Coordinates of C-alpha atoms in Angstrom, one line a residue:
Chain A
M1 CA 23.5 -23.4 -17.7
A2 CA 22.6 -21.9 -14.4
H3 CA 19.9 -23.4 -12.2
P4 CA 18.6 -22.1 -8.9
R5 CA 20.1 -25.0 -7.0
G6 CA 23.5 -26.1 -5.6
L7 CA 24.0 -22.4 -4.8
V8 CA 25.7 -20.9 -1.8
F9 CA 23.3 -18.6 0.0
K10 CA 24.9 -15.2 0.8
R11 CA 22.1 -13.0 2.2
L12 CA 18.5 -11.9 1.8
L13 CA 18.2 -8.8 -0.3
T14 CA 14.6 -8.1 0.4
E15 CA 11.4 -9.8 1.4
D16 CA 7.7 -9.1 0.7
R17 CA 5.7 -11.2 3.2
D18 CA 2.4 -10.2 1.7
A19 CA 3.4 -11.3 -1.7
R20 CA 5.0 -14.5 -0.4
L21 CA 8.3 -13.5 -2.1
V22 CA 11.9 -13.2 -1.1
V23 CA 15.0 -12.2 -3.0
A24 CA 18.3 -13.7 -2.1
L25 CA 21.9 -13.1 -3.2
A26 CA 23.8 -16.4 -3.8
E27 CA 26.8 -17.7 -5.7
D28 CA 26.8 -20.5 -8.2
G29 CA 29.5 -23.3 -8.5
E30 CA 31.7 -20.9 -10.5
Q31 CA 31.4 -18.2 -7.8
Q32 CA 29.3 -16.0 -10.0
P33 CA 26.9 -13.9 -8.1
A34 CA 23.2 -14.8 -8.6
V35 CA 20.1 -12.9 -7.6
V36 CA 17.3 -15.4 -7.0
I37 CA 13.7 -14.4 -6.5
L38 CA 11.6 -17.1 -4.9
S39 CA 7.8 -16.8 -4.8
K40 CA 4.8 -19.0 -3.9
P41 CA 2.1 -19.1 -6.6
P42 CA -1.6 -18.7 -5.7
F43 CA -3.6 -21.9 -5.2
Q44 CA -5.0 -23.7 -8.2
E45 CA -8.5 -25.2 -7.7
S46 CA -7.4 -28.6 -9.0
H47 CA -4.7 -28.7 -6.4
V48 CA -7.1 -27.7 -3.6
R49 CA -9.3 -30.6 -4.6
E50 CA -6.3 -33.0 -4.4
I51 CA -4.9 -31.6 -1.2
L52 CA -8.3 -32.1 0.6
S53 CA -8.9 -35.6 -0.7
G54 CA -5.3 -36.7 -0.1
D55 CA -4.0 -38.3 3.0
F56 CA -0.9 -36.2 3.7
A57 CA 1.0 -36.0 6.9
G58 CA 0.5 -32.9 9.0
T59 CA 0.9 -31.4 12.5
E60 CA -2.0 -30.2 14.5
E61 CA -1.0 -26.8 15.8
H62 CA -4.2 -25.8 17.6
R63 CA -7.6 -27.2 18.3
N64 CA -10.8 -26.2 20.1
D65 CA -14.4 -27.4 19.8
K66 CA -14.9 -25.9 16.4
F67 CA -11.6 -24.9 14.9
S68 CA -8.5 -26.8 14.3
K69 CA -5.3 -25.6 12.7
H70 CA -2.8 -27.8 10.9
S71 CA 0.5 -27.6 9.1
L72 CA 0.2 -29.9 6.1
D73 CA 3.1 -31.7 4.3
V74 CA 1.9 -31.5 0.7
P75 CA 3.9 -33.0 -2.2
A76 CA 5.8 -30.6 -4.4
R77 CA 3.6 -31.5 -7.3
L78 CA 0.7 -29.8 -5.6
N79 CA 2.7 -27.0 -4.0
G80 CA 5.7 -25.7 -6.1
I81 CA 7.8 -22.7 -5.8
M82 CA 8.6 -20.3 -8.6
A83 CA 12.3 -19.2 -8.9
T84 CA 13.5 -16.4 -11.1
M85 CA 17.3 -16.3 -11.4
I86 CA 19.6 -13.5 -12.6
C87 CA 23.1 -15.0 -13.2
P88 CA 25.7 -13.6 -13.4
A89 CA 24.2 -10.6 -11.6
N90 CA 26.0 -7.3 -11.6
E91 CA 26.0 -4.5 -9.0
V92 CA 23.0 -2.8 -10.6
D93 CA 20.9 -6.0 -10.4
V94 CA 21.9 -6.4 -6.7
A95 CA 21.1 -2.8 -6.0
K96 CA 17.7 -3.0 -7.7
Y97 CA 16.6 -5.9 -5.5
T98 CA 18.1 -4.8 -2.3
H99 CA 15.7 -3.6 0.3
Q100 CA 15.8 0.1 0.7
V101 CA 14.5 2.1 3.7
K102 CA 11.4 4.0 2.7
H103 CA 10.0 7.2 4.0
F104 CA 6.5 8.5 4.0
V105 CA 6.9 12.1 2.8
R106 CA 4.4 15.0 3.0
E107 CA 5.0 17.1 0.0
S108 CA 3.8 20.7 0.4
A109 CA 3.2 22.8 -2.7
A110 CA 6.5 24.6 -1.8
L111 CA 8.4 21.3 -1.6
Y112 CA 7.0 20.3 -5.0
T113 CA 8.2 23.6 -6.5
A114 CA 11.6 23.4 -4.8
A115 CA 12.4 19.7 -5.4
T116 CA 10.0 17.6 -7.3
E117 CA 9.1 19.9 -10.2
P118 CA 12.7 20.6 -11.2
F119 CA 13.5 16.9 -10.9
V120 CA 10.6 16.1 -13.3
R121 CA 11.5 18.8 -15.8
A122 CA 15.1 17.5 -15.9
L123 CA 14.1 13.9 -16.8
P124 CA 15.5 12.9 -20.2
P125 CA 12.7 13.2 -22.8
K126 CA 13.5 9.7 -24.2
Q127 CA 12.1 8.2 -21.0
L128 CA 8.6 9.0 -22.3
A129 CA 9.3 7.9 -25.9
W130 CA 7.3 4.7 -25.4
V131 CA 4.3 6.8 -24.3
W132 CA 4.4 9.1 -27.3
N133 CA 4.7 6.0 -29.5
I134 CA 1.4 4.8 -28.1
L135 CA -0.3 8.1 -28.4
D136 CA 1.0 8.6 -31.9
H137 CA 0.1 5.1 -33.0
E138 CA 3.7 4.3 -33.8
K139 CA 3.7 1.2 -31.6
E140 CA 1.3 -1.1 -29.7
V141 CA -1.6 -0.1 -31.9
E142 CA -3.0 -3.6 -31.5
S143 CA -3.2 -3.2 -27.8
I144 CA -5.4 -0.1 -27.8
I145 CA -8.7 -0.9 -26.0
D146 CA -10.3 2.6 -26.5
E147 CA -9.4 6.0 -27.8
T148 CA -11.1 9.3 -27.6
E149 CA -10.1 13.0 -28.2
H150 CA -8.7 13.0 -24.6
Y151 CA -7.1 9.6 -24.0
V152 CA -5.8 6.3 -25.3
M153 CA -6.7 3.3 -23.2
V154 CA -4.3 0.3 -23.0
P155 CA -3.9 -2.7 -20.7
D156 CA -1.6 -2.0 -17.7
T157 CA 1.6 -4.1 -18.2
K158 CA 0.8 -5.9 -14.9
W159 CA -2.3 -7.3 -16.5
D160 CA -1.7 -10.3 -18.7
Q161 CA -5.3 -10.1 -20.1
A162 CA -5.6 -13.9 -19.4
D163 CA -7.1 -13.5 -15.9
A164 CA -10.3 -11.5 -16.2
K165 CA -10.4 -10.9 -12.4
Q166 CA -7.1 -9.0 -12.7
L167 CA -8.4 -6.5 -15.3
H168 CA -6.3 -3.3 -15.0
C169 CA -6.2 -0.7 -17.8
L170 CA -4.7 2.8 -18.2
C171 CA -6.1 5.9 -19.9
I172 CA -3.1 7.9 -20.9
A173 CA -4.0 11.6 -21.4
K174 CA -3.3 13.0 -24.8
E175 CA -2.5 16.5 -23.6
R176 CA 1.3 16.7 -23.7
G177 CA 3.1 18.1 -20.7
L178 CA 0.5 17.0 -18.1
H179 CA 3.1 15.4 -15.9
S180 CA 1.0 14.4 -13.0
L181 CA -1.8 15.2 -10.6
R182 CA 0.1 18.4 -9.6
D183 CA -0.5 19.9 -13.1
L184 CA -4.3 19.5 -13.0
R185 CA -6.4 22.7 -12.7
G186 CA -10.1 23.5 -12.9
T187 CA -9.7 23.8 -16.6
H188 CA -9.1 20.1 -16.8
L189 CA -12.5 19.2 -15.3
P190 CA -14.2 18.4 -18.6
M191 CA -11.3 16.1 -19.7
L192 CA -11.3 14.4 -16.3
R193 CA -15.1 13.9 -16.3
H194 CA -14.9 12.6 -19.8
T195 CA -12.1 10.2 -18.9
L196 CA -14.1 8.7 -16.0
A197 CA -17.3 8.3 -18.0
A198 CA -15.9 7.2 -21.3
G199 CA -13.3 4.9 -19.7
R200 CA -16.1 3.1 -17.7
A201 CA -18.2 2.9 -20.8
A202 CA -15.3 1.4 -22.8
L203 CA -14.7 -1.3 -20.2
L204 CA -18.4 -2.1 -20.0
R205 CA -18.4 -2.6 -23.9
A206 CA -15.2 -4.5 -24.0
H207 CA -15.3 -6.6 -20.9
G208 CA -18.8 -6.3 -19.4
V209 CA -17.5 -4.6 -16.3
T210 CA -19.9 -2.2 -14.5
A211 CA -18.9 1.0 -12.9
S212 CA -19.2 -0.3 -9.3
Q213 CA -16.7 -3.0 -10.0
L214 CA -13.9 -0.5 -10.8
R215 CA -11.5 1.5 -8.7
V216 CA -10.4 4.5 -10.8
Y217 CA -7.3 6.4 -9.6
V218 CA -4.1 8.2 -10.4
H219 CA -0.8 7.5 -8.8
Y220 CA 1.3 10.2 -7.1
L221 CA 4.2 9.7 -7.4
P222 CA 3.5 8.2 -10.8
S223 CA 5.8 5.6 -12.3
F224 CA 6.0 7.7 -15.5
W225 CA 5.4 11.4 -15.7
Q226 CA 2.6 11.7 -18.3
L227 CA -0.8 11.8 -16.7
H228 CA -2.6 8.5 -16.8
V229 CA -5.6 7.1 -15.0
H230 CA -5.8 3.5 -13.7
F231 CA -9.0 1.5 -14.1
A232 CA -8.7 -1.6 -12.0
L233 CA -11.2 -4.2 -10.9
L234 CA -11.9 -4.4 -7.2
S235 CA -10.9 -8.0 -7.4
C236 CA -7.4 -7.0 -8.4
G237 CA -4.7 -7.5 -5.8
G238 CA -4.7 -4.6 -3.4
A239 CA -1.0 -4.2 -2.6
A240 CA 0.1 -5.4 -6.0
A241 CA -2.2 -3.0 -7.8
G242 CA -0.8 0.1 -6.1
T243 CA -4.0 1.1 -4.4
S244 CA -2.5 2.3 -1.1
V245 CA -3.4 5.7 0.2
G246 CA -0.3 7.8 -0.2
K247 CA 0.1 6.4 -3.7
A248 CA -3.3 6.1 -5.2
V249 CA -5.8 9.1 -5.4
L250 CA -9.3 8.4 -6.6
L251 CA -10.3 10.2 -9.8
E252 CA -13.6 11.1 -8.2
D253 CA -11.8 12.8 -5.4
V254 CA -9.6 14.6 -7.9
I255 CA -12.7 15.9 -9.7
D256 CA -14.4 16.9 -6.5
N257 CA -11.3 18.7 -5.3
L258 CA -10.9 20.7 -8.5
A259 CA -14.6 21.5 -8.7
R260 CA -14.3 23.0 -5.2
D261 CA -11.1 24.8 -6.0
G262 CA -9.5 24.9 -9.4
E263 CA -6.1 25.5 -7.9
H264 CA -6.4 22.6 -5.4
Y265 CA -3.4 20.6 -6.7
A266 CA -1.2 23.7 -7.0
T267 CA -1.7 24.5 -3.3
C268 CA -2.4 21.2 -1.4
S269 CA 0.0 18.8 0.3
L270 CA 0.3 15.3 -1.0
S271 CA 1.9 12.2 0.8
F272 CA 3.9 9.4 -0.8
A273 CA 6.3 6.7 0.2
I274 CA 9.7 6.9 -1.4
G275 CA 12.8 4.7 -1.1
E276 CA 16.2 6.2 0.0
S277 CA 17.9 5.0 -3.2
E278 CA 15.4 6.6 -5.5
P279 CA 16.9 9.6 -7.4
L280 CA 14.1 12.0 -6.3
F281 CA 14.7 11.2 -2.7
G282 CA 18.1 13.0 -2.7
R283 CA 16.3 16.1 -3.9
L284 CA 13.6 15.9 -1.2
R285 CA 15.9 14.9 1.6
E286 CA 17.6 18.3 2.1
H287 CA 14.2 19.8 2.7
L288 CA 12.9 17.2 5.1
Q289 CA 13.2 16.5 8.8
L290 CA 13.4 12.7 8.8
E291 CA 15.3 12.0 12.0
P292 CA 13.9 11.8 15.5
P293 CA 13.9 15.1 17.3
A294 CA 17.0 16.0 19.3
P295 CA 16.8 15.2 23.1
P296 CA 15.9 18.1 25.3
A297 CA 18.9 19.9 26.9
G298 CA 19.8 18.2 30.2
G299 CA 19.0 14.7 29.0
A300 CA 15.7 12.8 28.7
E301 CA 14.4 11.3 31.8
G302 CA 11.6 8.9 32.5
Q303 CA 10.2 5.7 31.1
G304 CA 10.7 4.3 27.7
E305 CA 13.7 4.4 25.4
P306 CA 15.6 7.7 25.0
A307 CA 14.3 9.9 22.1
T308 CA 17.8 9.8 20.5
K309 CA 17.6 6.1 19.9
Q310 CA 18.2 5.3 16.3
P311 CA 15.1 3.9 14.5
R312 CA 15.4 0.2 14.5
R313 CA 12.5 -0.3 12.1
E314 CA 13.0 -0.3 8.4
Chain B
M1 CA -11.1 -36.1 15.4
A2 CA -11.4 -34.1 12.1
H3 CA -8.4 -33.6 10.0
P4 CA -8.2 -31.6 6.7
R5 CA -7.6 -34.8 4.7
G6 CA -9.6 -37.5 3.1
L7 CA -12.3 -34.9 2.5
V8 CA -14.7 -34.7 -0.5
F9 CA -14.2 -31.3 -2.1
K10 CA -17.5 -29.5 -2.8
R11 CA -16.6 -26.1 -4.1
L12 CA -14.5 -23.0 -3.5
L13 CA -16.1 -20.5 -1.3
T14 CA -13.6 -17.7 -1.9
E15 CA -10.1 -17.0 -2.9
D16 CA -7.5 -14.3 -2.1
R17 CA -4.7 -14.6 -4.6
D18 CA -2.7 -11.8 -3.1
A19 CA -2.8 -13.5 0.3
R20 CA -2.2 -17.0 -1.2
L21 CA -5.3 -18.2 0.5
V22 CA -8.4 -20.2 -0.6
V23 CA -11.4 -21.3 1.4
A24 CA -13.1 -24.5 0.3
L25 CA -16.3 -26.3 1.3
A26 CA -15.9 -30.0 1.8
E27 CA -17.4 -33.0 3.5
D28 CA -15.7 -35.4 5.9
G29 CA -16.1 -39.1 6.1
E30 CA -19.3 -38.8 8.1
Q31 CA -20.7 -36.3 5.5
Q32 CA -20.4 -33.4 7.9
P33 CA -19.8 -30.1 6.2
A34 CA -16.3 -28.6 6.7
V35 CA -14.9 -25.2 5.8
V36 CA -11.2 -25.5 5.1
I37 CA -9.0 -22.4 4.8
L38 CA -5.7 -23.2 3.0
S39 CA -2.9 -20.7 3.0
K40 CA 0.8 -20.5 2.1
P41 CA 3.0 -19.1 4.8
P42 CA 5.7 -16.5 4.0
F43 CA 9.3 -17.8 3.4
Q44 CA 11.6 -18.5 6.3
E45 CA 15.2 -17.5 5.8
S46 CA 16.4 -20.9 6.9
H47 CA 14.3 -22.5 4.3
V48 CA 15.5 -20.2 1.6
R49 CA 19.0 -21.2 2.4
E50 CA 18.2 -24.9 2.1
I51 CA 16.1 -24.4 -1.1
L52 CA 19.0 -22.7 -2.9
S53 CA 21.7 -25.1 -1.7
G54 CA 19.6 -28.2 -2.4
D55 CA 19.4 -30.1 -5.6
F56 CA 15.7 -30.3 -6.2
A57 CA 14.0 -31.1 -9.5
G58 CA 12.5 -28.3 -11.4
T59 CA 11.1 -27.2 -14.8
E60 CA 12.7 -24.4 -16.7
E61 CA 9.8 -22.2 -17.9
H62 CA 11.7 -19.5 -19.6
R63 CA 15.3 -18.4 -20.3
N64 CA 17.2 -15.6 -21.9
D65 CA 20.8 -14.4 -21.7
K66 CA 20.3 -13.0 -18.2
F67 CA 17.1 -14.3 -16.7
S68 CA 15.8 -17.8 -16.2
K69 CA 12.5 -18.8 -14.6
H70 CA 12.0 -22.2 -13.0
S71 CA 9.2 -24.1 -11.3
L72 CA 10.9 -25.9 -8.3
D73 CA 9.8 -29.1 -6.6
V74 CA 10.7 -28.5 -3.0
P75 CA 10.0 -31.0 -0.3
A76 CA 7.1 -30.3 2.0
R77 CA 9.4 -29.9 4.9
L78 CA 10.6 -26.6 3.3
N79 CA 7.3 -25.6 1.9
G80 CA 4.3 -26.5 3.9
I81 CA 0.7 -25.3 3.8
M82 CA -1.4 -24.1 6.7
A83 CA -4.9 -25.5 6.9
T84 CA -7.6 -24.1 9.3
M85 CA -10.6 -26.4 9.5
I86 CA -14.1 -25.6 10.8
C87 CA -16.0 -28.9 11.2
P88 CA -18.9 -29.4 11.5
A89 CA -19.5 -26.1 9.8
N90 CA -23.0 -24.5 10.0
E91 CA -24.7 -22.2 7.5
V92 CA -23.4 -19.1 9.2
D93 CA -19.8 -20.4 8.9
V94 CA -20.3 -21.1 5.2
A95 CA -21.9 -17.7 4.6
K96 CA -19.1 -15.9 6.4
Y97 CA -16.4 -17.5 4.1
T98 CA -18.4 -17.4 0.9
H99 CA -17.2 -14.8 -1.6
Q100 CA -19.5 -11.9 -1.9
V101 CA -19.8 -9.5 -4.8
K102 CA -18.3 -6.1 -3.7
H103 CA -19.3 -2.7 -5.0
F104 CA -17.3 0.4 -5.0
V105 CA -19.8 3.0 -3.8
R106 CA -19.6 6.8 -3.9
E107 CA -21.3 8.1 -0.8
S108 CA -22.5 11.7 -1.2
A109 CA -23.4 13.7 1.9
A110 CA -27.1 13.1 1.0
L111 CA -26.6 9.4 0.8
Y112 CA -24.8 9.4 4.1
T113 CA -27.8 11.2 5.7
A114 CA -30.4 9.0 4.0
A115 CA -28.8 5.6 4.5
T116 CA -25.5 5.3 6.5
E117 CA -26.2 7.7 9.4
P118 CA -29.5 6.0 10.3
F119 CA -27.8 2.6 10.0
V120 CA -25.0 3.7 12.4
R121 CA -27.4 5.3 14.9
A122 CA -29.5 2.1 15.0
L123 CA -26.5 -0.2 15.8
P124 CA -26.9 -1.9 19.2
P125 CA -24.9 0.0 21.8
K126 CA -23.4 -3.2 23.2
Q127 CA -21.4 -3.5 19.9
L128 CA -19.1 -0.8 21.3
A129 CA -19.0 -2.1 24.9
W130 CA -15.4 -3.4 24.4
V131 CA -14.4 0.1 23.3
W132 CA -15.8 1.8 26.4
N133 CA -14.2 -0.9 28.5
I134 CA -10.8 0.1 27.1
L135 CA -11.5 3.9 27.4
D136 CA -12.8 3.4 31.0
H137 CA -9.9 1.2 32.0
E138 CA -12.3 -1.7 32.7
K139 CA -10.4 -4.1 30.5
E140 CA -7.1 -4.4 28.5
V141 CA -5.4 -1.9 30.8
E142 CA -2.2 -3.8 30.4
S143 CA -2.2 -3.3 26.7
I144 CA -2.4 0.5 26.7
I145 CA 0.6 1.9 25.0
D146 CA -0.2 5.6 25.5
E147 CA -3.0 7.7 26.9
T148 CA -3.7 11.5 26.7
E149 CA -6.7 13.7 27.3
H150 CA -7.8 12.9 23.8
Y151 CA -7.1 9.3 23.1
V152 CA -6.1 5.8 24.3
M153 CA -3.5 4.0 22.2
V154 CA -3.6 0.2 22.0
P155 CA -2.1 -2.3 19.6
D156 CA -4.3 -3.2 16.6
T157 CA -5.6 -6.8 17.0
K158 CA -3.9 -7.7 13.7
W159 CA -0.5 -7.0 15.3
D160 CA 0.8 -9.8 17.5
Q161 CA 3.6 -7.4 18.9
A162 CA 6.1 -10.2 18.1
D163 CA 7.1 -8.9 14.7
A164 CA 8.4 -5.4 15.0
K165 CA 8.0 -4.8 11.2
Q166 CA 4.3 -5.3 11.5
L167 CA 3.8 -2.5 14.1
H168 CA 0.2 -1.3 13.9
C169 CA -1.5 0.6 16.7
L170 CA -4.8 2.5 17.2
C171 CA -5.5 5.8 18.9
I172 CA -9.2 5.6 20.0
A173 CA -10.8 9.0 20.5
K174 CA -12.1 9.6 24.0
E175 CA -14.9 11.9 22.8
R176 CA -18.0 9.8 22.8
G177 CA -20.3 9.8 19.8
L178 CA -17.6 10.6 17.3
H179 CA -18.7 7.7 15.1
S180 CA -16.4 8.3 12.1
L181 CA -14.7 10.7 9.7
R182 CA -18.2 12.0 8.8
D183 CA -18.6 13.5 12.3
L184 CA -15.4 15.5 12.2
R185 CA -15.7 19.3 12.0
G186 CA -13.2 22.2 12.2
T187 CA -13.7 22.2 15.9
H188 CA -11.9 18.9 16.1
L189 CA -8.7 20.2 14.6
P190 CA -6.9 20.6 17.9
M191 CA -7.8 17.1 18.9
L192 CA -6.7 15.7 15.5
R193 CA -3.4 17.6 15.4
H194 CA -2.7 16.5 19.0
T195 CA -3.4 12.9 18.1
L196 CA -1.0 13.0 15.1
A197 CA 1.8 14.6 17.1
A198 CA 1.4 12.8 20.4
G199 CA 0.7 9.4 18.7
R200 CA 4.0 9.7 16.7
A201 CA 5.9 10.8 19.9
A202 CA 4.5 7.8 21.8
L203 CA 5.7 5.3 19.2
L204 CA 9.1 7.0 19.0
R205 CA 9.4 6.6 22.8
A206 CA 8.0 3.1 23.0
H207 CA 9.4 1.5 19.8
G208 CA 12.0 3.9 18.3
V209 CA 9.8 4.5 15.3
T210 CA 10.3 7.9 13.5
A211 CA 7.4 9.8 11.9
S212 CA 8.5 9.1 8.3
Q213 CA 8.2 5.3 8.9
L214 CA 4.5 5.6 9.8
R215 CA 1.4 5.7 7.7
V216 CA -1.3 7.4 9.9
Y217 CA -4.9 7.0 8.7
V218 CA -8.6 6.5 9.5
H219 CA -10.8 4.0 7.8
Y220 CA -14.1 4.8 6.1
L221 CA -16.1 2.7 6.5
P222 CA -14.6 1.8 9.9
S223 CA -14.8 -1.7 11.3
F224 CA -16.3 -0.2 14.5
W225 CA -18.1 3.1 14.8
Q226 CA -16.1 5.1 17.4
L227 CA -13.4 7.3 15.8
H228 CA -10.0 5.7 15.8
V229 CA -6.7 6.5 14.0
H230 CA -4.4 3.8 12.7
F231 CA -0.6 4.2 13.1
A232 CA 1.0 1.5 10.9
L233 CA 4.6 1.0 9.8
L234 CA 5.2 1.4 6.1
S235 CA 6.6 -2.2 6.3
C236 CA 3.2 -3.5 7.3
G237 CA 1.4 -5.5 4.7
G238 CA -0.4 -3.2 2.2
A239 CA -3.5 -5.1 1.5
A240 CA -3.6 -6.8 4.9
A241 CA -3.3 -3.5 6.7
G242 CA -6.3 -1.9 5.0
T243 CA -4.4 1.0 3.4
S244 CA -6.3 1.0 0.1
V245 CA -7.7 4.2 -1.2
G246 CA -11.5 4.0 -0.8
K247 CA -10.9 2.6 2.7
A248 CA -8.0 4.5 4.3
V249 CA -7.9 8.3 4.5
L250 CA -4.6 9.9 5.7
L251 CA -5.0 11.8 8.9
E252 CA -2.9 14.6 7.4
D253 CA -5.4 14.9 4.6
V254 CA -8.3 15.0 7.1
I255 CA -6.5 17.8 8.9
D256 CA -5.8 19.8 5.8
N257 CA -9.4 19.3 4.5
L258 CA -10.9 20.5 7.8
A259 CA -8.5 23.5 8.0
R260 CA -9.6 24.5 4.5
D261 CA -13.3 24.0 5.3
G262 CA -14.5 23.0 8.7
E263 CA -17.6 21.4 7.2
H264 CA -15.7 19.4 4.7
Y265 CA -16.8 15.9 5.9
A266 CA -20.4 17.1 6.3
T267 CA -20.5 17.9 2.6
C268 CA -18.0 15.9 0.6
S269 CA -18.4 12.5 -1.1
L270 CA -16.5 9.5 0.1
S271 CA -15.9 6.2 -1.7
F272 CA -15.7 2.7 -0.2
A273 CA -16.0 -0.9 -1.2
I274 CA -18.8 -2.9 0.4
G275 CA -20.0 -6.5 0.0
E276 CA -23.5 -7.3 -1.0
S277 CA -24.1 -9.4 2.1
E278 CA -23.1 -6.6 4.5
P279 CA -26.1 -5.2 6.4
L280 CA -25.4 -1.6 5.3
F281 CA -25.4 -2.5 1.7
G282 CA -29.1 -3.2 1.8
R283 CA -29.7 0.4 3.0
L284 CA -27.4 1.9 0.3
R285 CA -28.6 -0.2 -2.6
E286 CA -32.0 1.4 -3.0
H287 CA -30.3 4.7 -3.6
L288 CA -27.7 3.4 -6.0
Q289 CA -27.5 2.7 -9.7
L290 CA -25.3 -0.3 -9.8
E291 CA -26.4 -2.1 -12.9
P292 CA -25.2 -1.4 -16.5
P293 CA -27.2 1.3 -18.3
A294 CA -30.2 0.0 -20.3
P295 CA -29.6 -0.5 -24.0
P296 CA -30.6 2.4 -26.2
A297 CA -34.0 1.9 -27.9
G298 CA -33.7 0.1 -31.2
G299 CA -30.8 -2.1 -30.0
A300 CA -27.1 -1.6 -29.7
E301 CA -25.1 -1.7 -32.9
G302 CA -21.4 -1.8 -33.6
Q303 CA -18.3 -3.4 -32.3
G304 CA -17.8 -5.0 -29.0
E305 CA -20.2 -6.8 -26.7
P306 CA -23.7 -5.4 -26.3
A307 CA -24.1 -3.0 -23.4
T308 CA -26.8 -5.3 -21.9
K309 CA -24.4 -8.1 -21.3
Q310 CA -24.4 -9.1 -17.7
P311 CA -21.2 -8.4 -15.9
R312 CA -19.1 -11.5 -15.9
R313 CA -16.6 -10.2 -13.3
E314 CA -17.1 -10.6 -9.6

C-alpha cells in the first residue's frame, strides 16, 4: 500500500502559499508516479495551550523593547502535516494539479456573445444533471435547507456543516436556462430580491445568522452554469470562499445595477481570472491581446527593461 | 528575557484559519501579560523534498482505490512554527489583537453623507502626513517606482520586493482631497484612464509584468483616505491582498460606472465589512438595523429555531 514516504521527489506542480499547501510530483518505490498534496492544518486550541506552556527549543529571529520573534521547534504531535496522495497518478491527475498561468480577462458584452455564450450553450447537458436532480427532489432531498417558488437552498460542498463559522450555502435558481449573471435582466428583479430576503430569513431561522454576518454573492465565471447565489458567513475564509473581486459579485450590486438599467448585464463588461488550460480560455484567447505591446520601431531606448521582455511572472 | 514558552495560557484572542494564525493571551513566569501570535509558515521546497523522501510516522485517515489521506508526524526541523511575542502587553495591545465582531454594511449615499463623510472630514490631518511626504518628495523618494502628472507609484508596504510573485504597488493620486471612491466623478475619467494605462506600462517596464497578470482595484473602505489604486499580481495572496468583494472595487468597473453616469459614486450604495471596535462603526451603527427582526406578536410557531434566538456566529 502506498504511503507518502520513501518517495523520490520529482518537482513541485503548484503551490498556494496563502493556503499553506503545495502539490508535488514524486515516484514511489515501484517507480509509479504519485501526486502528493501537503497542507498545514489550522491551529487547534488545545495545541496552542500546550505549545505555550511547553519548553520547546527555538531561535530568536528578532527582538526589540516590546516585540520578539521566534522560530519554534514544536513536536509533530502538536504540529502535524496532512498529506493526500494519488498513486498511481495518471496524466490527467498531473495536469489537474499542475500550476497554470492565469490571466485576468475583461469580458465585454461583444466578447461574451462571440466566445463565452457559444461555449456555455455547447456544454453537455449531463453536466447539470446533478443540479436538476436537486431541483426535482430526485437526490439530496435530505440536504435541502430551504425551498421557495424561486430557489432551493443547499449547503455548499465546501462546507462540512460541522464548523458553524464556515457556514456557506447556495440558493440555486429554479428558472431553467438562467446560466449566469449575464442572463439576468430587469424582469428578474422580483426573483433576486426575494432570494436575498428569503435566503437571509432561512439562515436566521436555521442557524441564527443575522443579515449583517453574511456576504451574499454570485460567481462570474460560475463553477456550474445554472444561476446560484452564495450565502457565506463573513468568518468564512476569504480566498477559500471565492470572494475575490473579479470572481464574486455582490447580489445587492446586481439588484442595484438591474434596477438602474434592466439591460445592465447584457451590455456591461465583466472581469475574471482564467487559467490557460481551461477550455473556455482557448475560445477567449483569439479575441484577446494578452502579450506585451510590440516595441516601437527603431528600438526602445532608456531606462528599465525593454518592453519586449517576456513576462517572468506567473 | 521573555520567550514564548513556559507560559500560562489564558485565552484565544483571535484566530485566522485561512492564514494558519492564532493570537493567544498568556502570562509569563512573573505574571506579566503576553500576547503571542503563532503562525505556520508556507512550505519550503527543500522541506517538501525531505518530507517525501523521509520515513516519518503517520496515521492513515482515509483510503480508496486512488486516494489516500494521511496525517504525518514530521520533525520540527522541517515544520516549525513562528511565534511573535508582545510582553509585557498592555490593554491597547490586547484590544488590538482581540477578535471583533464584524458586520457587512450596505452604505447608501445618504448613509455616506450622514455618517462616513463627516467622520472622514474630521480625521486629524497629520494622519495623512506620510502621504504628503511621498507626494512632495520629502520622504521615501528612493522607493518611487513611477511618477506622472497624476500619481506617484510606490510598493505597497505588504510587498517586501524580494518575492516577485507577491508584487503589489500603489498609485497614489496627486489631486489633494480625493478621499476615496466616493469622491470620484465623471470629470476624473481622464485621470483614472491614465492611471490604469500608465500604471500598467510602468510595471511592464520595471518588472516585465503584462496587463493580464494584474488585478487593479481600489479599496472601499480604504486604509487611508487619499485616493490610491492597487496594482497586484494575480499570484498575490487573495485574502491577504484585500481583494474581497465588499472591500476591493476593480478600477475598470469604476471607469465603466463613471462613463455611464458621472455621478455614480455620489448616488450608489457600497458594501463593506467593518469591525464593531472601529471608530467609524459607532457613527454607522445608529443608522443601521443590525439585529434580527423582532418576533411577530403572539410568538413564533413552526419548525426551526425561534427568530429571536441570539446570533451564535461571530
